[in-house]
Every structure is written in C-alpha cells, then in structure tokens.
mmCIF file of C-alpha atoms in Angstrom:
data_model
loop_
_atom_site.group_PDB
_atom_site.id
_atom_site.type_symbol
_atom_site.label_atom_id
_atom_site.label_comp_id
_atom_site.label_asym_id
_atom_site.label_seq_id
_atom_site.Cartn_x
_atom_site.Cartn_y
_atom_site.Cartn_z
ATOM 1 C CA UNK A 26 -73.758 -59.115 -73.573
ATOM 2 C CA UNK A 27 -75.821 -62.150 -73.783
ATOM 3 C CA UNK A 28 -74.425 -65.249 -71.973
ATOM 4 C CA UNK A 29 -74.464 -68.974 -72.906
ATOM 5 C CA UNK A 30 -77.315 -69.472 -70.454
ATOM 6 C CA UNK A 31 -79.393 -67.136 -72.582
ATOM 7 C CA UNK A 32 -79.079 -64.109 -70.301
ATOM 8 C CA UNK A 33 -77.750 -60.486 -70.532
ATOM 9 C CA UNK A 34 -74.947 -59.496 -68.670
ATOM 10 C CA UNK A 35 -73.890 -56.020 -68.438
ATOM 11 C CA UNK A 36 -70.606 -55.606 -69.330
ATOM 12 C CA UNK A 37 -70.296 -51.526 -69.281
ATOM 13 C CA UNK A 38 -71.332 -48.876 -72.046
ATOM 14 C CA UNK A 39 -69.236 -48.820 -75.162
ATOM 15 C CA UNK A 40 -68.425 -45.445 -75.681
ATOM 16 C CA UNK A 41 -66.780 -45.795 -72.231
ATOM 17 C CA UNK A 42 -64.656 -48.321 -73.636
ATOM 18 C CA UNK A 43 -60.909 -47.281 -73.895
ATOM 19 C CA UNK A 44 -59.027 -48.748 -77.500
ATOM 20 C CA UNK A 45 -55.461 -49.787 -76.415
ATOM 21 C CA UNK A 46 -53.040 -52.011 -78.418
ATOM 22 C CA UNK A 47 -54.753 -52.706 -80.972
ATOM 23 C CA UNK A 48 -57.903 -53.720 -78.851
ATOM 24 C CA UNK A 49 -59.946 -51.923 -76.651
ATOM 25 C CA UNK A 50 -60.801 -52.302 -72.286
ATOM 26 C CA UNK A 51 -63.587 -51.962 -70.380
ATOM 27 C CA UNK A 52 -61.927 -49.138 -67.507
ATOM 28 C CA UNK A 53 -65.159 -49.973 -64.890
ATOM 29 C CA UNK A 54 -63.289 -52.885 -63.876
ATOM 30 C CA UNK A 55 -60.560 -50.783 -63.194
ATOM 31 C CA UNK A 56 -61.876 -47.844 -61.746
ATOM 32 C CA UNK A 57 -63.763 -50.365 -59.125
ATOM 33 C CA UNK A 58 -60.205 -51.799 -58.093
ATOM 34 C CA UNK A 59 -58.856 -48.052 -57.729
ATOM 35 C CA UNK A 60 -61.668 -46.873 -55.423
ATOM 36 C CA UNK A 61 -61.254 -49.523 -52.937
ATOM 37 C CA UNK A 62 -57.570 -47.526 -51.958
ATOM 38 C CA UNK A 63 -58.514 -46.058 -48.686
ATOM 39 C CA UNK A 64 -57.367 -42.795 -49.962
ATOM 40 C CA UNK A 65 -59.504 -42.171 -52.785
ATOM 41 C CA UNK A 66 -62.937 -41.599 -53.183
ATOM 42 C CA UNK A 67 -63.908 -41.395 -56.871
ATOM 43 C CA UNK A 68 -62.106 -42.193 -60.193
ATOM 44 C CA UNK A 69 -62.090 -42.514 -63.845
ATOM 45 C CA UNK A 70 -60.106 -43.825 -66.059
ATOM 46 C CA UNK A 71 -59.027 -42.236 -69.504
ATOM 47 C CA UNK A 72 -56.731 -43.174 -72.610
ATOM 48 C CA UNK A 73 -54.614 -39.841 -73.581
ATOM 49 C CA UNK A 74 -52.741 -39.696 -76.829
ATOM 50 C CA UNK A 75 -49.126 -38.306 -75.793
ATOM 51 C CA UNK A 76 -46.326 -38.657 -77.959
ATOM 52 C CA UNK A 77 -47.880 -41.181 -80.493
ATOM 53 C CA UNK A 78 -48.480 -43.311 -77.377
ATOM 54 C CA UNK A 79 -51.507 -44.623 -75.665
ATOM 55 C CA UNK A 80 -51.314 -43.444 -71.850
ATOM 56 C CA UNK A 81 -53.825 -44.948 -68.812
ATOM 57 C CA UNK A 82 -54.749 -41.936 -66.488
ATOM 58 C CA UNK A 83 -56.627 -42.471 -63.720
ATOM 59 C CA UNK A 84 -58.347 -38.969 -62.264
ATOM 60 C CA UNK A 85 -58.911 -39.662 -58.414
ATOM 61 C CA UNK A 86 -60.826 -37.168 -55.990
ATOM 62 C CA UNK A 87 -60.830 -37.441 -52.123
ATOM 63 C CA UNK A 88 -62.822 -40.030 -50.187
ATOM 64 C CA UNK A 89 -66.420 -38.197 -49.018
ATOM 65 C CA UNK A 90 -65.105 -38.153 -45.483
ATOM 66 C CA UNK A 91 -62.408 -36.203 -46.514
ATOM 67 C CA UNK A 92 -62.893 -33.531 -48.933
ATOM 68 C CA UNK A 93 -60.011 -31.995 -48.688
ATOM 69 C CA UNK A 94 -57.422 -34.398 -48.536
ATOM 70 C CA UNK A 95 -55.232 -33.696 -45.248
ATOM 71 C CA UNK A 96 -52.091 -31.942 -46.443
ATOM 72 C CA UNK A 97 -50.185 -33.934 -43.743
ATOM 73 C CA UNK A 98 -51.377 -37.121 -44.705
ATOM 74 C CA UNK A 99 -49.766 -39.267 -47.125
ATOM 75 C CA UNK A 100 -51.145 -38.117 -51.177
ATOM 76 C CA UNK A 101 -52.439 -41.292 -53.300
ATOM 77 C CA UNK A 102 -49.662 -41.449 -55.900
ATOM 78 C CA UNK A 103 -49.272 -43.516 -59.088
ATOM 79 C CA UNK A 104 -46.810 -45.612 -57.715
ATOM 80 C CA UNK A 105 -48.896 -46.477 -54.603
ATOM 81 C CA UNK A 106 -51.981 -47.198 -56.845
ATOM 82 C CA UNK A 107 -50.141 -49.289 -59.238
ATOM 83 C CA UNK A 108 -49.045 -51.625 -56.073
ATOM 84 C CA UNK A 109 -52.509 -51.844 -54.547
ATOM 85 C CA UNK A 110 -53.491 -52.632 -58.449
ATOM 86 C CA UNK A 111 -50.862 -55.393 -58.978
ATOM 87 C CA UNK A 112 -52.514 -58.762 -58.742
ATOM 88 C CA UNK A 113 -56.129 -57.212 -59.030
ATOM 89 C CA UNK A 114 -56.200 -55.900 -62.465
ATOM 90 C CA UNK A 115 -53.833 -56.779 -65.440
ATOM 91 C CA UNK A 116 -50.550 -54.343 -66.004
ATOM 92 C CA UNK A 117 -51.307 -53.316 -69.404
ATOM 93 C CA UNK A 118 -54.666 -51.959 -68.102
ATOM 94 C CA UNK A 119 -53.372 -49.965 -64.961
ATOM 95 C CA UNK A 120 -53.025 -46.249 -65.168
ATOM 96 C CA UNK A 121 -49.425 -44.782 -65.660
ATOM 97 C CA UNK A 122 -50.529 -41.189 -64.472
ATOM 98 C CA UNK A 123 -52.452 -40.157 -61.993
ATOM 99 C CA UNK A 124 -54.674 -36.728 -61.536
ATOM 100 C CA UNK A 125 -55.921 -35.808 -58.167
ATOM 101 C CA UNK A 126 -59.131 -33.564 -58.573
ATOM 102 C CA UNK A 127 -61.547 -31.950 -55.835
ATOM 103 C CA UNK A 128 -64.255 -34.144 -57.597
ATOM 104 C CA UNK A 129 -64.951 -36.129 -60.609
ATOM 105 C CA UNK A 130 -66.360 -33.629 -63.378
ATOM 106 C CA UNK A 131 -70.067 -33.993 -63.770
ATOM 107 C CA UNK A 132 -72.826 -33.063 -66.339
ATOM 108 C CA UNK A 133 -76.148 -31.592 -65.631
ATOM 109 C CA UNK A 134 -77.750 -34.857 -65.162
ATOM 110 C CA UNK A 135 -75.522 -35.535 -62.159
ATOM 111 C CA UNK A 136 -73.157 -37.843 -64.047
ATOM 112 C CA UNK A 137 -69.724 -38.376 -64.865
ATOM 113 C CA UNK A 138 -69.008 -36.423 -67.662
ATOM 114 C CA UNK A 139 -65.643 -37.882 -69.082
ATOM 115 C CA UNK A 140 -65.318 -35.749 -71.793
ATOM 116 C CA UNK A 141 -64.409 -32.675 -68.925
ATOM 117 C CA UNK A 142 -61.924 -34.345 -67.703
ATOM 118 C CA UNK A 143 -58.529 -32.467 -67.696
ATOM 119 C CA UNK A 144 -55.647 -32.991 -70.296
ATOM 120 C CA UNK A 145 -52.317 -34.188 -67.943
ATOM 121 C CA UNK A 146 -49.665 -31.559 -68.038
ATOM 122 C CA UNK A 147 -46.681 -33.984 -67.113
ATOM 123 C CA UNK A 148 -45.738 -37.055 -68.927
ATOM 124 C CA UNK A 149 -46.374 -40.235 -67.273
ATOM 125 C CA UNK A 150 -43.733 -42.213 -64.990
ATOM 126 C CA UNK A 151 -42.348 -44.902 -66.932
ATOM 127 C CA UNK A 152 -40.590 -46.198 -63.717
ATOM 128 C CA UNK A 153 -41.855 -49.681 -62.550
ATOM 129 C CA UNK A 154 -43.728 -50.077 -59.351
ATOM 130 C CA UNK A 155 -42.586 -51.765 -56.529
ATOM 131 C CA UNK A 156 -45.202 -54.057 -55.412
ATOM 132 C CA UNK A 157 -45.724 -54.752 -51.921
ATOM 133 C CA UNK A 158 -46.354 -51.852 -49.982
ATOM 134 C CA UNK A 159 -49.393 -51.013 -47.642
ATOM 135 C CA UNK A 160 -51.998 -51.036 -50.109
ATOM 136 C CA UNK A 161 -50.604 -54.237 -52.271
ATOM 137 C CA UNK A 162 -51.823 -57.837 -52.004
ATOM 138 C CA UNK A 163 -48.431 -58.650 -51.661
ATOM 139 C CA UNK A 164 -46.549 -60.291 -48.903
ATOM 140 C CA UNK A 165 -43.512 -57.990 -49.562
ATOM 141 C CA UNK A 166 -42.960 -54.931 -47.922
ATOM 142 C CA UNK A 167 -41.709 -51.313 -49.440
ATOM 143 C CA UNK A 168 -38.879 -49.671 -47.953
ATOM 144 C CA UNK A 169 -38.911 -45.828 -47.967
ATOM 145 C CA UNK A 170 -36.885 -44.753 -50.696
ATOM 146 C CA UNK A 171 -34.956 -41.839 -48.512
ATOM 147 C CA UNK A 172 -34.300 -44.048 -45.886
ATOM 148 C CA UNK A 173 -30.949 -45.436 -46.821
ATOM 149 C CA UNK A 174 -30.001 -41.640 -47.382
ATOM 150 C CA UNK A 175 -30.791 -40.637 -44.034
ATOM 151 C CA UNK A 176 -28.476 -43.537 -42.293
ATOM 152 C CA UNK A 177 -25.981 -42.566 -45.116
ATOM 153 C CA UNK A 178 -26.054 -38.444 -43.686
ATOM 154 C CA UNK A 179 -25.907 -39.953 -40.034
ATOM 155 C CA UNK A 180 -23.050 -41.834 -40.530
ATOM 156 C CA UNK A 181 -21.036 -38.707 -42.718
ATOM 157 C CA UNK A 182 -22.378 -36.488 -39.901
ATOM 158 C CA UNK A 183 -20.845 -38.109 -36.838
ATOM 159 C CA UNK A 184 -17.591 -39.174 -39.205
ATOM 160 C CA UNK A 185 -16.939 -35.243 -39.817
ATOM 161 C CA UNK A 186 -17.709 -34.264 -36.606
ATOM 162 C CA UNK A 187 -15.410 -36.535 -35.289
ATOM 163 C CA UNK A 188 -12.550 -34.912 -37.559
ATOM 164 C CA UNK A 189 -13.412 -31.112 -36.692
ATOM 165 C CA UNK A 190 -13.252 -31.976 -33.147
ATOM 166 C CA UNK A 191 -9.677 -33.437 -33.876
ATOM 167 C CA UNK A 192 -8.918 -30.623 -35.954
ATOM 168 C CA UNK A 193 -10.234 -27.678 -33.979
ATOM 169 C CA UNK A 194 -7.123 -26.981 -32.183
ATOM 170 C CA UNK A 195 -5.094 -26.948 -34.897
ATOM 171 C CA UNK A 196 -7.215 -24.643 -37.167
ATOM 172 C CA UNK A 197 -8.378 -22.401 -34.090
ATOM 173 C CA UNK A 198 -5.349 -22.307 -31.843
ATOM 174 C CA UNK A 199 -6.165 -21.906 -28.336
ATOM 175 C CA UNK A 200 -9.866 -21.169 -28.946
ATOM 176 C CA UNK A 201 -10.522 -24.639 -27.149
ATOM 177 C CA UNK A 202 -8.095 -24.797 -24.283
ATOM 178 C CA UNK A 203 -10.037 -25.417 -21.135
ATOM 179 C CA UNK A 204 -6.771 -25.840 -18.916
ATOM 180 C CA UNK A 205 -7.737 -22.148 -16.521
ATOM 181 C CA UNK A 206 -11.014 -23.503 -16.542
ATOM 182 C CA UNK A 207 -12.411 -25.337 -13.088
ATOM 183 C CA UNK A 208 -15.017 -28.378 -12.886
ATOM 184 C CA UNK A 209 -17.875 -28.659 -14.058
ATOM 185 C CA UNK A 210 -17.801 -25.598 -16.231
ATOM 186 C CA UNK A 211 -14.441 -27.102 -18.741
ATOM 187 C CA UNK A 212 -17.109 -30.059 -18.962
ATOM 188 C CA UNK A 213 -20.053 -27.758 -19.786
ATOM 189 C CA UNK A 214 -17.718 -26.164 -22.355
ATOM 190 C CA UNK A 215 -16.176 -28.896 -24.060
ATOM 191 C CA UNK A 216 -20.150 -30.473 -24.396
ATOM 192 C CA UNK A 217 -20.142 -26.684 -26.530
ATOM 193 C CA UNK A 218 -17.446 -28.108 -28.486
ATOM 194 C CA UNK A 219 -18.737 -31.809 -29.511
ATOM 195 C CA UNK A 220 -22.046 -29.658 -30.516
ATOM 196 C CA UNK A 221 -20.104 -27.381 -32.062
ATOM 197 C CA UNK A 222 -18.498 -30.356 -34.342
ATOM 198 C CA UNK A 223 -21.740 -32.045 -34.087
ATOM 199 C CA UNK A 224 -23.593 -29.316 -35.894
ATOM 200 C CA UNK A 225 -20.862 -28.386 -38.332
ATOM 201 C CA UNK A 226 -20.768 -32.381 -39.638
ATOM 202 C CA UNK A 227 -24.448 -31.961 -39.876
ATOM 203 C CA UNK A 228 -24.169 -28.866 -42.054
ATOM 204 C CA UNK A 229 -21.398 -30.525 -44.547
ATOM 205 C CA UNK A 230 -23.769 -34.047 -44.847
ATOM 206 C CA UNK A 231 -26.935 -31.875 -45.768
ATOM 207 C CA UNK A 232 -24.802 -29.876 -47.776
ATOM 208 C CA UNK A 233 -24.061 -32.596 -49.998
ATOM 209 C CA UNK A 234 -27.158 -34.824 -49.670
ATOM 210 C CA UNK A 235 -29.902 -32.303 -48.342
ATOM 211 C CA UNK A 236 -31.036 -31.426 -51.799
ATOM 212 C CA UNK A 237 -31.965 -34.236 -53.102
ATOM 213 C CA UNK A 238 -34.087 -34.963 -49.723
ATOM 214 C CA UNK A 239 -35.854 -31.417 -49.968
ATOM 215 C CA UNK A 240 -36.352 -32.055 -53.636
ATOM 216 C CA UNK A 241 -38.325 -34.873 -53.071
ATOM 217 C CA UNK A 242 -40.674 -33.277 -50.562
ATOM 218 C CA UNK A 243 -41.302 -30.682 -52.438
ATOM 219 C CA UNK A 244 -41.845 -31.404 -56.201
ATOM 220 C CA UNK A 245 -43.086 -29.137 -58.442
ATOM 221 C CA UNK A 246 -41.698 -26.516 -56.148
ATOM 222 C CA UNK A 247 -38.833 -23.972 -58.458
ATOM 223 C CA UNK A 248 -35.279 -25.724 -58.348
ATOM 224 C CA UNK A 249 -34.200 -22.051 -57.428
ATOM 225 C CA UNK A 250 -36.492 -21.951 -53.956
ATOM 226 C CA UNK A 251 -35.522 -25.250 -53.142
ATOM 227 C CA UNK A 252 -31.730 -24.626 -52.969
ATOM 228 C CA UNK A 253 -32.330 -21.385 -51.165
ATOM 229 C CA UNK A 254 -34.146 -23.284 -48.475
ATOM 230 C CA UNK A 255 -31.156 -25.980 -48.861
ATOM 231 C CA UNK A 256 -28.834 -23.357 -48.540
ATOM 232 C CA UNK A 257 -30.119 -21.889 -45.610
ATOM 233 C CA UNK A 258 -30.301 -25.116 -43.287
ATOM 234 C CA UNK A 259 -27.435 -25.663 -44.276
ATOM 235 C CA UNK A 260 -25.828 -22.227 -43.151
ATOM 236 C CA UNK A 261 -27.540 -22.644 -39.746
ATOM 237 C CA UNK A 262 -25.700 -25.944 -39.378
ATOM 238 C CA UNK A 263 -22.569 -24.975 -40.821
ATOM 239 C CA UNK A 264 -21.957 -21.305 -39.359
ATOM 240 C CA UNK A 265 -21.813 -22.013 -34.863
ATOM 241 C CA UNK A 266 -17.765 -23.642 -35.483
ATOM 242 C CA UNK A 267 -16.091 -20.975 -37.326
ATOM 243 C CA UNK A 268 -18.130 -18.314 -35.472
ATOM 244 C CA UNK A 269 -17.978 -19.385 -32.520
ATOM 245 C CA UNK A 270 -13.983 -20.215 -32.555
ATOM 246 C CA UNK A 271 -13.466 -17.349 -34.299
ATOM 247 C CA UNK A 272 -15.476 -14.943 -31.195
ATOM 248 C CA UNK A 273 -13.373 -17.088 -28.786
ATOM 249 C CA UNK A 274 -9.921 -15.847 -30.026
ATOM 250 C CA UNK A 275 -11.151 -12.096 -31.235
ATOM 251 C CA UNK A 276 -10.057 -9.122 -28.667
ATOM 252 C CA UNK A 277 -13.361 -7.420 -27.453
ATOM 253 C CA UNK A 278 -11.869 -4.285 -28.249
ATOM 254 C CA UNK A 279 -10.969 -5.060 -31.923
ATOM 255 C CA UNK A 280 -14.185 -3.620 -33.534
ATOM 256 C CA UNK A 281 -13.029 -4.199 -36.770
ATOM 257 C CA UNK A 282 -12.630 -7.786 -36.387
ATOM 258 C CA UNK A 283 -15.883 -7.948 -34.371
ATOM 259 C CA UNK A 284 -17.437 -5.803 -37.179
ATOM 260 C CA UNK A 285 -16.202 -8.468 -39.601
ATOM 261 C CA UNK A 286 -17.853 -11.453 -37.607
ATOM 262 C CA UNK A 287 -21.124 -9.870 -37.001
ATOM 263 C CA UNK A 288 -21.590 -8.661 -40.763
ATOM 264 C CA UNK A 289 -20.018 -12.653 -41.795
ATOM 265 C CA UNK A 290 -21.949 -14.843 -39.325
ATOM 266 C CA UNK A 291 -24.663 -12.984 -37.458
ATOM 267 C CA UNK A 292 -26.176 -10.962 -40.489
ATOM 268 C CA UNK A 293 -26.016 -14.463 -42.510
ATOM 269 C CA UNK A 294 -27.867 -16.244 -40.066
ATOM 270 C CA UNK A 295 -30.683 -13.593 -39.216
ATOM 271 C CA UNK A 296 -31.284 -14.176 -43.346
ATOM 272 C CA UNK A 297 -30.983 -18.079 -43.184
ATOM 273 C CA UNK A 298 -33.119 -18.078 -40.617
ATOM 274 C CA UNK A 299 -35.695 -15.508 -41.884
ATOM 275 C CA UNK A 300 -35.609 -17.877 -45.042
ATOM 276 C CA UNK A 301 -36.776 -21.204 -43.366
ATOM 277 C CA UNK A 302 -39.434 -19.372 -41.283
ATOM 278 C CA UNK A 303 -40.728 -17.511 -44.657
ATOM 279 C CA UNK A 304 -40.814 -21.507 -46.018
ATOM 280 C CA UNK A 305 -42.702 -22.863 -43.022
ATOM 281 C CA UNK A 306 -45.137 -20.621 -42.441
ATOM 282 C CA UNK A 307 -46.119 -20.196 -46.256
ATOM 283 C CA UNK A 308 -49.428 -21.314 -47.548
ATOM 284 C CA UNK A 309 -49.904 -25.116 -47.809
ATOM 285 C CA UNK A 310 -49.778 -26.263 -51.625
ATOM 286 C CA UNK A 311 -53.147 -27.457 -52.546
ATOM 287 C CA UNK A 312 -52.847 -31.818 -52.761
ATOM 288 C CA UNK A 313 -54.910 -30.974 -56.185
ATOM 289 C CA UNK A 314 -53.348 -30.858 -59.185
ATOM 290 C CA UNK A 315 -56.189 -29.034 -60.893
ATOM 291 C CA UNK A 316 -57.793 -25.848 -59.415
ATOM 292 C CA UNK A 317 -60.907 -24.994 -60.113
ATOM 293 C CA UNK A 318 -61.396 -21.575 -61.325
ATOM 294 C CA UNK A 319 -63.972 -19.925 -59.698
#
C-alpha cells in the first residue's frame, strides 16, 4: 500500500483478508492483539459461514512455555479474549468463537497454513462480554459468575439446618435426648447433632443448586454423568440425619430393621461414594478442543 509520502507500507497479504459485512478486514491486526493474552501463544483468525452468517473464530494454541496448557489453570475462553480485546480492536472484528489447538496448522514450508484449520463444531456465543476483567483495559472489575450462588447455598444451608435441628425431636423421638448423658460427652454428642443438621442442609442446598454449579465445571461432559455425580454428593450430604437417628432408636437385636438400614443407607453410600472417587480420579479432559489423530 503506497502512502502519501510516496512509500510502501505493508498492510498484510490479501488472500488473508477476511470479507465481512459487505467489506472485508485485515485479521493480522487482530491476531497481534489476541497473542499478547498471557495465555495464548499463537492464533489465527478465520471467517466461517454458519447459518447464512459470517462468524469471527479465532484458533489459539498454548504459549511455548507451556505446551500443554495446565489443566488446573484457568483455559483462555471467548469471553475472556473478547474483554482483553475490548478497547484494542473494533467489536465487529473480534472473534465470537474460539478453538484451542496444540499448535497452529502448518504447511511444509513451515507456515501457517489457514486453509487446515478446523471447521467449529459448536455455534458461537452470542452472549455479550463483560468487559473489565483481568485481561481488559478496563478499570472495571468481573465478578465470578457462581459466586452469588455459592453465598445463596450458604445461606439455604445454615437456614435448613437450623430447622432440622428444631425438628429432629419431633421427627426422631428420643433419638436426641442427652438427659442420662454426663459432661462433656452430651456436649460431644449434641456437636454430632448440629453436624448432623449441618450436613443434611448442605445436602438439600446442593440438591437444588449443585447442578447447575457442576454443570458449569464440566461442559461438554453427558448431562446423564453430571447428575450422577450431583446425585451422589448429594446423597453423602443428605444420608448421616436419617441414618444416623434412625440407628439411634433401632434395637440391636432387630436384624430386620438393621438389615433395612444397612441395605438403605450404608449400601447407598459405599455407591455414592465409589461414584465421586471413579469422577476424581478419571483421566483429565484434554484443554484442546481438537485432537490430533495420530
């Protein structure tokens, strides 16, 4: 491109040139801006038709120092990169999808070869970023999303534990009467009870808001495996109160009724917690959301 001062400026190849809205973008400019996030190493930029629409993706691959991208570390995501993109390059031009790769394909000359680059298999967020967070230019700051949530279970937890604790006596009659009992042990046995309560309110609040908090941390993950894992914490929680009342008030020598209890709590929670160790201990997901195939 030839300025008014007479001299060529190099403005980017044109077959790299992306047509959007009737025009068409330059995505060097772009791709510059996205490699300065301290998580990302690489990245191109590509139009994909989806839809009859035009959508940015920008295909990011881990910083050189860190090839693998540490599962416990925080992922780049699109909403991240759109906030540390606000202010630096326009909206219309910043990516809407984002594709995390082991490395940027290349040809045998040792460049970027766009035309590898792998088709998305999701459609692209249409919700709007909220600028200010870590990586913005922004004076604002993000709040996490799940916090509210959390403060929101605390509060239900300690609210229905209060209530089974009032309620214990009248649902399990005599399980919790600590008048034959001498100090300290009636103390050590009514701290049972408050955890007891404690864990039970814990089990109802994740029962109603642990899904959505699971979900979250694990997407992409079946809907069917996360609400086994749900189910299970929440059994853990849930199951000490009843059993425990229910142990308190059962004659030792009624092995029916002790039969019952072991086959309705114990049993239960060997399998609940078999289920959460099975989900710890698997196989870290790969941060990539292409695999290479060989």
């Amino acid at each position: 491109m030839s300025r008014p001062d007479g001299l060529l400026e190099y403005a980017g190849r044109i077959r790299d040139r992306i047509p959007l809205q009737g025009g068409s973008f330059d995505p060097h400019e772009v791709e510059a801006a996205i490699r300065t996030h301290p998580g990302i190493g690489a990245a191109l930029v590509a139009g994909v038709d989806k839809d009859g629409q035009r959508r940015l993706v920008a295909y990011v691959s881990p910083p050189p120092g860190d090839p693998a991208w540490d599962a416990s570390a925080p992922l780049p995501e699109i909403h991240g990169l759109r906030n540390h993109l606000a202010g630096v390059v326009l909206k219309e031009v910043s990516p809407t999808v984002l594709i995390r790769l082991r490395a940027i394909p290349r040809n045998r000359g040792g460049q970027e070869d766009r035309s590898a680059l792998p088709l998305p298999t999701q459609p692209a967020s249409e919700r709007p970023a909220v600028h200010g967070s870590k990586f913005s230019r922004a004076s604002a700051t993000v709040t996490d999303p799940d916090g509210g949530r959390f403060v929101a279970a605390g509060c239900l937890t300690f609210v229905l534990a209060f209530f089974t604790l009032v309620f214990t006596p009248v649902v399990w009659s005599g399980s919790t009467d600590l008048s034959a009992v001498p100090y300290p042990w009636a103390a050590l046995f009514f701290l049972l009870y408050v955890a007891e309560s404690l864990a039970f309110g814990a089990g109802l609040a994740f029962l109603f808001t642990g899904y959505r908090l699971i979900e979250r941390r694990e997407r992409g993950r079946p809907p069917g495996r996360i609400r086994t894992v749900h189910l299970a914490a929440s059994y853990l929680l849930l199951a000490w109160w009843p059993q425990d009342n229910a142990y308190r008030l059962a004659a030792k020598q009624d092995w029916p009724l002790q039969a019952l209890l072991v086959y309705a709590f114990n049993i239960p929670l060997m399998v609940a917690g078999l289920v959460l160790a099975l989900h710890v201990a698997r196989k870290p997901d790969s941060p990539f959301d292409f695999e290479d195939k060989d």
